[in-house]
Amino acid sequence: QVSPALRTPRLPVWLCSVSGRHGVLFGTDSRLLSDWKSERIFHLYFYSAQREQTQTAHLTIDTHSHHWEEARGEGPCSPGKRRPALEMAIRTKWAGATISWNGTDPFF
């Protein structure tokens, strides 16, 4: 028998497998599950237990950013345009979102 809380989580949680590595992406705001308006700017946390990760990464997701706010003059294949695999996975749910790692070096 599965608990109702396991079938319907109270907080948003995603199990991720990105580039062959596993991790947990989660939020602490339950409104993300039921109120689409809370998806404007919100925080997610990522933990993978990989050697290079020393603490849980705190990510800020902005779903209403504009493409012209990104750095100008960079081609789509330039190193400045390459994004970590975790960011690309997040963008499968929130296309076009801007993701800030809040001072942490992207490691995934």
mmCIF file of N, CA and C in Angstrom:
data_model
loop_
_atom_site.group_PDB
_atom_site.id
_atom_site.type_symbol
_atom_site.label_atom_id
_atom_site.label_comp_id
_atom_site.label_asym_id
_atom_site.label_seq_id
_atom_site.Cartn_x
_atom_site.Cartn_y
_atom_site.Cartn_z
ATOM 1 N N GLN A 1 0.849 -1.180 0.000
ATOM 2 C CA GLN A 1 0.000 0.000 0.000
ATOM 3 C C GLN A 1 0.893 1.240 0.000
ATOM 4 N N VAL A 2 0.700 2.097 -0.972
ATOM 5 C CA VAL A 2 1.480 3.318 -1.080
ATOM 6 C C VAL A 2 0.748 4.440 -0.360
ATOM 7 N N SER A 3 1.480 5.164 0.442
ATOM 8 C CA SER A 3 0.905 6.296 1.165
ATOM 9 C C SER A 3 0.402 7.359 0.190
ATOM 10 N N PRO A 4 -0.704 8.042 0.485
ATOM 11 C CA PRO A 4 -1.187 9.111 -0.399
ATOM 12 C C PRO A 4 -0.154 10.217 -0.595
ATOM 13 N N ALA A 5 0.683 10.475 0.398
ATOM 14 C CA ALA A 5 1.699 11.524 0.267
ATOM 15 C C ALA A 5 2.760 11.151 -0.766
ATOM 16 N N LEU A 6 2.972 9.853 -0.985
ATOM 17 C CA LEU A 6 3.933 9.437 -2.003
ATOM 18 C C LEU A 6 3.345 9.539 -3.401
ATOM 19 N N ARG A 7 2.049 9.344 -3.518
ATOM 20 C CA ARG A 7 1.401 9.466 -4.821
ATOM 21 C C ARG A 7 1.215 10.923 -5.215
ATOM 22 N N THR A 8 0.956 11.774 -4.249
ATOM 23 C CA THR A 8 0.764 13.196 -4.496
ATOM 24 C C THR A 8 1.682 13.958 -3.547
ATOM 25 N N PRO A 9 2.881 14.281 -4.007
ATOM 26 C CA PRO A 9 3.830 14.946 -3.103
ATOM 27 C C PRO A 9 3.340 16.320 -2.661
ATOM 28 N N ARG A 10 3.753 16.709 -1.502
ATOM 29 C CA ARG A 10 3.382 18.027 -0.971
ATOM 30 C C ARG A 10 4.331 19.113 -1.445
ATOM 31 N N LEU A 11 5.507 18.705 -1.888
ATOM 32 C CA LEU A 11 6.493 19.632 -2.443
ATOM 33 C C LEU A 11 6.947 19.089 -3.789
ATOM 34 N N PRO A 12 7.330 19.961 -4.713
ATOM 35 C CA PRO A 12 7.767 19.475 -6.023
ATOM 36 C C PRO A 12 9.111 18.756 -5.930
ATOM 37 N N VAL A 13 9.158 17.535 -6.469
ATOM 38 C CA VAL A 13 10.372 16.723 -6.445
ATOM 39 C C VAL A 13 10.505 16.020 -7.792
ATOM 40 N N TRP A 14 11.718 16.082 -8.371
ATOM 41 C CA TRP A 14 11.999 15.375 -9.611
ATOM 42 C C TRP A 14 13.270 14.554 -9.415
ATOM 43 N N LEU A 15 13.211 13.290 -9.787
ATOM 44 C CA LEU A 15 14.412 12.466 -9.830
ATOM 45 C C LEU A 15 14.996 12.642 -11.215
ATOM 46 N N CYS A 16 16.272 12.969 -11.290
ATOM 47 C CA CYS A 16 16.912 13.301 -12.563
ATOM 48 C C CYS A 16 18.004 12.302 -12.902
ATOM 49 N N SER A 17 18.086 11.993 -14.167
ATOM 50 C CA SER A 17 19.212 11.236 -14.695
ATOM 51 C C SER A 17 19.719 12.034 -15.884
ATOM 52 N N VAL A 18 20.785 12.775 -15.654
ATOM 53 C CA VAL A 18 21.341 13.662 -16.667
ATOM 54 C C VAL A 18 22.771 13.223 -16.948
ATOM 55 N N SER A 19 23.049 12.938 -18.196
ATOM 56 C CA SER A 19 24.380 12.494 -18.612
ATOM 57 C C SER A 19 24.848 11.275 -17.821
ATOM 58 N N GLY A 20 23.918 10.384 -17.513
ATOM 59 C CA GLY A 20 24.274 9.166 -16.805
ATOM 60 C C GLY A 20 24.465 9.318 -15.311
ATOM 61 N N ARG A 21 24.194 10.482 -14.775
ATOM 62 C CA ARG A 21 24.319 10.717 -13.336
ATOM 63 C C ARG A 21 22.940 10.972 -12.763
ATOM 64 N N HIS A 22 22.730 10.545 -11.523
ATOM 65 C CA HIS A 22 21.431 10.680 -10.894
ATOM 66 C C HIS A 22 21.468 11.750 -9.810
ATOM 67 N N GLY A 23 20.340 12.424 -9.641
ATOM 68 C CA GLY A 23 20.233 13.433 -8.610
ATOM 69 C C GLY A 23 18.776 13.751 -8.324
ATOM 70 N N VAL A 24 18.559 14.628 -7.356
ATOM 71 C CA VAL A 24 17.222 15.044 -6.957
ATOM 72 C C VAL A 24 17.131 16.556 -7.113
ATOM 73 N N LEU A 25 16.125 16.989 -7.838
ATOM 74 C CA LEU A 25 15.816 18.409 -8.007
ATOM 75 C C LEU A 25 14.524 18.645 -7.239
ATOM 76 N N PHE A 26 14.514 19.594 -6.314
ATOM 77 C CA PHE A 26 13.321 19.781 -5.491
ATOM 78 C C PHE A 26 13.123 21.249 -5.151
ATOM 79 N N GLY A 27 11.904 21.575 -4.789
ATOM 80 C CA GLY A 27 11.554 22.915 -4.356
ATOM 81 C C GLY A 27 10.951 22.860 -2.968
ATOM 82 N N THR A 28 10.931 24.002 -2.286
ATOM 83 C CA THR A 28 10.355 24.059 -0.946
ATOM 84 C C THR A 28 9.055 24.848 -0.922
ATOM 85 N N ASP A 29 8.568 25.251 -2.100
ATOM 86 C CA ASP A 29 7.327 26.014 -2.199
ATOM 87 C C ASP A 29 6.242 25.121 -2.789
ATOM 88 N N SER A 30 5.287 24.723 -1.980
ATOM 89 C CA SER A 30 4.228 23.821 -2.433
ATOM 90 C C SER A 30 3.329 24.465 -3.481
ATOM 91 N N ARG A 31 3.346 25.781 -3.588
ATOM 92 C CA ARG A 31 2.503 26.454 -4.596
ATOM 93 C C ARG A 31 2.916 26.088 -6.015
ATOM 94 N N LEU A 32 4.155 25.643 -6.228
ATOM 95 C CA LEU A 32 4.586 25.228 -7.561
ATOM 96 C C LEU A 32 3.769 24.052 -8.094
ATOM 97 N N LEU A 33 3.149 23.289 -7.209
ATOM 98 C CA LEU A 33 2.347 22.139 -7.629
ATOM 99 C C LEU A 33 0.940 22.526 -8.063
ATOM 100 N N SER A 34 0.451 23.675 -7.594
ATOM 101 C CA SER A 34 -0.958 23.979 -7.836
ATOM 102 C C SER A 34 -1.235 25.365 -8.409
ATOM 103 N N ASP A 35 -0.298 26.285 -8.338
ATOM 104 C CA ASP A 35 -0.555 27.659 -8.774
ATOM 105 C C ASP A 35 0.458 28.063 -9.835
ATOM 106 N N TRP A 36 0.033 28.120 -11.082
ATOM 107 C CA TRP A 36 0.942 28.439 -12.188
ATOM 108 C C TRP A 36 1.541 29.832 -12.058
ATOM 109 N N LYS A 37 0.881 30.733 -11.324
ATOM 110 C CA LYS A 37 1.421 32.089 -11.159
ATOM 111 C C LYS A 37 2.701 32.096 -10.319
ATOM 112 N N SER A 38 2.898 31.080 -9.514
ATOM 113 C CA SER A 38 4.112 31.020 -8.691
ATOM 114 C C SER A 38 5.318 30.574 -9.510
ATOM 115 N N GLU A 39 5.109 30.243 -10.779
ATOM 116 C CA GLU A 39 6.201 29.819 -11.652
ATOM 117 C C GLU A 39 6.882 30.994 -12.339
ATOM 118 N N ARG A 40 6.752 32.192 -11.849
ATOM 119 C CA ARG A 40 7.407 33.368 -12.438
ATOM 120 C C ARG A 40 8.891 33.372 -12.077
ATOM 121 N N ILE A 41 9.178 33.526 -10.818
ATOM 122 C CA ILE A 41 10.549 33.422 -10.281
ATOM 123 C C ILE A 41 10.441 32.537 -9.043
ATOM 124 N N PHE A 42 11.221 31.473 -9.023
ATOM 125 C CA PHE A 42 11.148 30.551 -7.899
ATOM 126 C C PHE A 42 12.507 29.888 -7.706
ATOM 127 N N HIS A 43 12.628 29.157 -6.623
ATOM 128 C CA HIS A 43 13.897 28.528 -6.257
ATOM 129 C C HIS A 43 13.761 27.007 -6.298
ATOM 130 N N LEU A 44 14.792 26.366 -6.815
ATOM 131 C CA LEU A 44 14.903 24.915 -6.791
ATOM 132 C C LEU A 44 16.262 24.561 -6.208
ATOM 133 N N TYR A 45 16.365 23.367 -5.699
ATOM 134 C CA TYR A 45 17.604 22.882 -5.108
ATOM 135 C C TYR A 45 17.958 21.571 -5.781
ATOM 136 N N PHE A 46 19.249 21.332 -5.949
ATOM 137 C CA PHE A 46 19.696 20.112 -6.605
ATOM 138 C C PHE A 46 20.774 19.448 -5.767
ATOM 139 N N TYR A 47 20.608 18.144 -5.588
ATOM 140 C CA TYR A 47 21.608 17.370 -4.863
ATOM 141 C C TYR A 47 21.849 16.061 -5.606
ATOM 142 N N SER A 48 23.125 15.730 -5.800
ATOM 143 C CA SER A 48 23.451 14.522 -6.562
ATOM 144 C C SER A 48 24.383 13.560 -5.826
ATOM 145 N N ALA A 49 24.982 13.940 -4.734
ATOM 146 C CA ALA A 49 25.935 13.120 -3.984
ATOM 147 C C ALA A 49 27.163 12.777 -4.818
ATOM 148 N N GLN A 50 27.443 13.558 -5.843
ATOM 149 C CA GLN A 50 28.650 13.360 -6.641
ATOM 150 C C GLN A 50 29.839 13.979 -5.909
ATOM 151 N N ARG A 51 31.001 13.483 -6.204
ATOM 152 C CA ARG A 51 32.218 13.938 -5.539
ATOM 153 C C ARG A 51 32.435 15.451 -5.689
ATOM 154 N N GLU A 52 32.121 15.988 -6.872
ATOM 155 C CA GLU A 52 32.359 17.412 -7.109
ATOM 156 C C GLU A 52 31.329 18.325 -6.455
ATOM 157 N N GLN A 53 30.246 17.760 -5.928
ATOM 158 C CA GLN A 53 29.234 18.573 -5.258
ATOM 159 C C GLN A 53 29.443 18.513 -3.760
ATOM 160 N N THR A 54 29.797 19.640 -3.168
ATOM 161 C CA THR A 54 30.054 19.675 -1.733
ATOM 162 C C THR A 54 28.851 20.126 -0.931
ATOM 163 N N GLN A 55 27.878 20.778 -1.577
ATOM 164 C CA GLN A 55 26.656 21.188 -0.888
ATOM 165 C C GLN A 55 25.515 21.257 -1.901
ATOM 166 N N THR A 56 24.296 21.306 -1.407
ATOM 167 C CA THR A 56 23.129 21.379 -2.277
ATOM 168 C C THR A 56 23.173 22.678 -3.071
ATOM 169 N N ALA A 57 22.978 22.578 -4.378
ATOM 170 C CA ALA A 57 22.990 23.765 -5.234
ATOM 171 C C ALA A 57 21.645 24.474 -5.145
ATOM 172 N N HIS A 58 21.687 25.777 -4.953
ATOM 173 C CA HIS A 58 20.491 26.609 -4.889
ATOM 174 C C HIS A 58 20.358 27.326 -6.230
ATOM 175 N N LEU A 59 19.292 27.030 -6.962
ATOM 176 C CA LEU A 59 19.070 27.603 -8.285
ATOM 177 C C LEU A 59 17.869 28.536 -8.245
ATOM 178 N N THR A 60 17.980 29.670 -8.925
ATOM 179 C CA THR A 60 16.853 30.575 -9.086
ATOM 180 C C THR A 60 16.404 30.491 -10.533
ATOM 181 N N ILE A 61 15.121 30.189 -10.736
ATOM 182 C CA ILE A 61 14.558 30.016 -12.058
ATOM 183 C C ILE A 61 13.675 31.214 -12.360
ATOM 184 N N ASP A 62 13.926 31.871 -13.488
ATOM 185 C CA ASP A 62 13.101 32.990 -13.952
ATOM 186 C C ASP A 62 12.494 32.593 -15.288
ATOM 187 N N THR A 63 11.197 32.350 -15.299
ATOM 188 C CA THR A 63 10.536 31.876 -16.508
ATOM 189 C C THR A 63 10.069 32.992 -17.424
ATOM 190 N N HIS A 64 10.225 34.230 -17.000
ATOM 191 C CA HIS A 64 9.779 35.355 -17.822
ATOM 192 C C HIS A 64 10.931 36.235 -18.281
ATOM 193 N N SER A 65 12.120 35.683 -18.319
ATOM 194 C CA SER A 65 13.256 36.445 -18.818
ATOM 195 C C SER A 65 13.124 36.569 -20.331
ATOM 196 N N HIS A 66 13.883 37.474 -20.909
ATOM 197 C CA HIS A 66 13.824 37.720 -22.347
ATOM 198 C C HIS A 66 15.141 37.351 -23.001
ATOM 199 N N HIS A 67 15.054 36.841 -24.218
ATOM 200 C CA HIS A 67 16.256 36.407 -24.907
ATOM 201 C C HIS A 67 17.251 37.547 -25.117
ATOM 202 N N TRP A 68 16.777 38.794 -25.207
ATOM 203 C CA TRP A 68 17.704 39.910 -25.440
ATOM 204 C C TRP A 68 18.456 40.319 -24.169
ATOM 205 N N GLU A 69 18.102 39.739 -23.030
ATOM 206 C CA GLU A 69 18.820 40.043 -21.794
ATOM 207 C C GLU A 69 20.108 39.239 -21.671
ATOM 208 N N GLU A 70 20.282 38.203 -22.496
ATOM 209 C CA GLU A 70 21.506 37.418 -22.459
ATOM 210 C C GLU A 70 22.635 38.195 -23.112
ATOM 211 N N ALA A 71 23.857 37.737 -22.897
ATOM 212 C CA ALA A 71 25.032 38.413 -23.450
ATOM 213 C C ALA A 71 24.941 38.494 -24.973
ATOM 214 N N ARG A 72 25.282 39.637 -25.518
ATOM 215 C CA ARG A 72 25.220 39.846 -26.962
ATOM 216 C C ARG A 72 26.537 39.445 -27.616
ATOM 217 N N GLY A 73 26.467 39.153 -28.895
ATOM 218 C CA GLY A 73 27.668 38.899 -29.672
ATOM 219 C C GLY A 73 28.214 37.492 -29.566
ATOM 220 N N GLU A 74 27.487 36.599 -28.909
ATOM 221 C CA GLU A 74 27.961 35.228 -28.798
ATOM 222 C C GLU A 74 27.168 34.352 -29.758
ATOM 223 N N GLY A 75 27.869 33.535 -30.490
ATOM 224 C CA GLY A 75 27.207 32.593 -31.384
ATOM 225 C C GLY A 75 26.629 31.437 -30.601
ATOM 226 N N PRO A 76 25.705 30.680 -31.200
ATOM 227 C CA PRO A 76 25.076 29.585 -30.467
ATOM 228 C C PRO A 76 26.039 28.479 -30.061
ATOM 229 N N CYS A 77 27.197 28.371 -30.712
ATOM 230 C CA CYS A 77 28.166 27.317 -30.373
ATOM 231 C C CYS A 77 29.339 27.848 -29.555
ATOM 232 N N SER A 78 29.336 29.126 -29.243
ATOM 233 C CA SER A 78 30.455 29.678 -28.493
ATOM 234 C C SER A 78 30.416 29.177 -27.053
ATOM 235 N N PRO A 79 31.570 29.132 -26.379
ATOM 236 C CA PRO A 79 31.608 28.602 -25.002
ATOM 237 C C PRO A 79 30.671 29.338 -24.058
ATOM 238 N N GLY A 80 30.439 30.631 -24.290
ATOM 239 C CA GLY A 80 29.545 31.388 -23.420
ATOM 240 C C GLY A 80 28.100 30.983 -23.556
ATOM 241 N N LYS A 81 27.734 30.327 -24.642
ATOM 242 C CA LYS A 81 26.362 29.906 -24.874
ATOM 243 C C LYS A 81 26.096 28.469 -24.436
ATOM 244 N N ARG A 82 27.137 27.711 -24.165
ATOM 245 C CA ARG A 82 26.936 26.326 -23.741
ATOM 246 C C ARG A 82 26.364 26.318 -22.336
ATOM 247 N N ARG A 83 25.414 25.458 -22.122
ATOM 248 C CA ARG A 83 24.732 25.392 -20.832
ATOM 249 C C ARG A 83 24.944 24.021 -20.196
ATOM 250 N N PRO A 84 24.986 23.972 -18.862
ATOM 251 C CA PRO A 84 25.097 22.682 -18.179
ATOM 252 C C PRO A 84 23.884 21.803 -18.488
ATOM 253 N N ALA A 85 24.095 20.494 -18.468
ATOM 254 C CA ALA A 85 23.032 19.538 -18.776
ATOM 255 C C ALA A 85 21.837 19.700 -17.831
ATOM 256 N N LEU A 86 22.076 20.042 -16.576
ATOM 257 C CA LEU A 86 20.979 20.227 -15.636
ATOM 258 C C LEU A 86 20.087 21.384 -16.069
ATOM 259 N N GLU A 87 20.670 22.471 -16.546
ATOM 260 C CA GLU A 87 19.875 23.601 -17.034
ATOM 261 C C GLU A 87 19.011 23.176 -18.215
ATOM 262 N N MET A 88 19.581 22.396 -19.112
ATOM 263 C CA MET A 88 18.814 21.935 -20.270
ATOM 264 C C MET A 88 17.662 21.029 -19.829
ATOM 265 N N ALA A 89 17.880 20.216 -18.796
ATOM 266 C CA ALA A 89 16.812 19.366 -18.278
ATOM 267 C C ALA A 89 15.699 20.219 -17.670
ATOM 268 N N ILE A 90 16.060 21.260 -16.925
ATOM 269 C CA ILE A 90 15.062 22.162 -16.334
ATOM 270 C C ILE A 90 14.260 22.845 -17.433
ATOM 271 N N ARG A 91 14.919 23.185 -18.532
ATOM 272 C CA ARG A 91 14.223 23.861 -19.632
ATOM 273 C C ARG A 91 13.270 22.944 -20.396
ATOM 274 N N THR A 92 13.316 21.639 -20.140
ATOM 275 C CA THR A 92 12.299 20.775 -20.751
ATOM 276 C C THR A 92 10.938 21.028 -20.121
ATOM 277 N N LYS A 93 10.913 21.518 -18.894
ATOM 278 C CA LYS A 93 9.654 21.886 -18.232
ATOM 279 C C LYS A 93 9.357 23.370 -18.397
ATOM 280 N N TRP A 94 10.368 24.218 -18.261
ATOM 281 C CA TRP A 94 10.192 25.664 -18.367
ATOM 282 C C TRP A 94 11.065 26.184 -19.506
ATOM 283 N N ALA A 95 10.571 26.056 -20.714
ATOM 284 C CA ALA A 95 11.329 26.455 -21.912
ATOM 285 C C ALA A 95 11.699 27.930 -21.845
ATOM 286 N N GLY A 96 12.938 28.243 -22.180
ATOM 287 C CA GLY A 96 13.395 29.624 -22.230
ATOM 288 C C GLY A 96 13.708 30.242 -20.888
ATOM 289 N N ALA A 97 13.632 29.489 -19.813
ATOM 290 C CA ALA A 97 13.892 30.036 -18.483
ATOM 291 C C ALA A 97 15.361 30.414 -18.327
ATOM 292 N N THR A 98 15.597 31.443 -17.532
ATOM 293 C CA THR A 98 16.953 31.820 -17.144
ATOM 294 C C THR A 98 17.223 31.180 -15.793
ATOM 295 N N ILE A 99 18.372 30.548 -15.660
ATOM 296 C CA ILE A 99 18.703 29.822 -14.441
ATOM 297 C C ILE A 99 19.965 30.418 -13.832
ATOM 298 N N SER A 100 19.844 30.878 -12.610
ATOM 299 C CA SER A 100 20.988 31.422 -11.876
ATOM 300 C C SER A 100 21.447 30.394 -10.851
ATOM 301 N N TRP A 101 22.753 30.150 -10.839
ATOM 302 C CA TRP A 101 23.327 29.190 -9.886
ATOM 303 C C TRP A 101 23.693 29.870 -8.562
ATOM 304 N N ASN A 102 23.430 31.150 -8.426
ATOM 305 C CA ASN A 102 23.638 31.889 -7.174
ATOM 306 C C ASN A 102 25.040 31.732 -6.595
ATOM 307 N N GLY A 103 26.028 31.904 -7.449
ATOM 308 C CA GLY A 103 27.416 31.875 -6.988
ATOM 309 C C GLY A 103 28.079 30.509 -7.025
ATOM 310 N N THR A 104 27.313 29.455 -7.201
ATOM 311 C CA THR A 104 27.889 28.118 -7.308
ATOM 312 C C THR A 104 28.327 27.873 -8.736
ATOM 313 N N ASP A 105 29.494 27.285 -8.916
ATOM 314 C CA ASP A 105 29.933 26.930 -10.269
ATOM 315 C C ASP A 105 29.088 25.759 -10.761
ATOM 316 N N PRO A 106 28.494 25.893 -11.952
ATOM 317 C CA PRO A 106 27.717 24.774 -12.506
ATOM 318 C C PRO A 106 28.584 23.527 -12.618
ATOM 319 N N PHE A 107 28.125 22.416 -12.091
ATOM 320 C CA PHE A 107 28.949 21.222 -12.033
ATOM 321 C C PHE A 107 28.309 20.031 -12.713
ATOM 322 N N PHE A 108 27.088 20.112 -13.156
ATOM 323 C CA PHE A 108 26.392 18.942 -13.671
ATOM 324 C C PHE A 108 26.187 19.076 -15.153
#
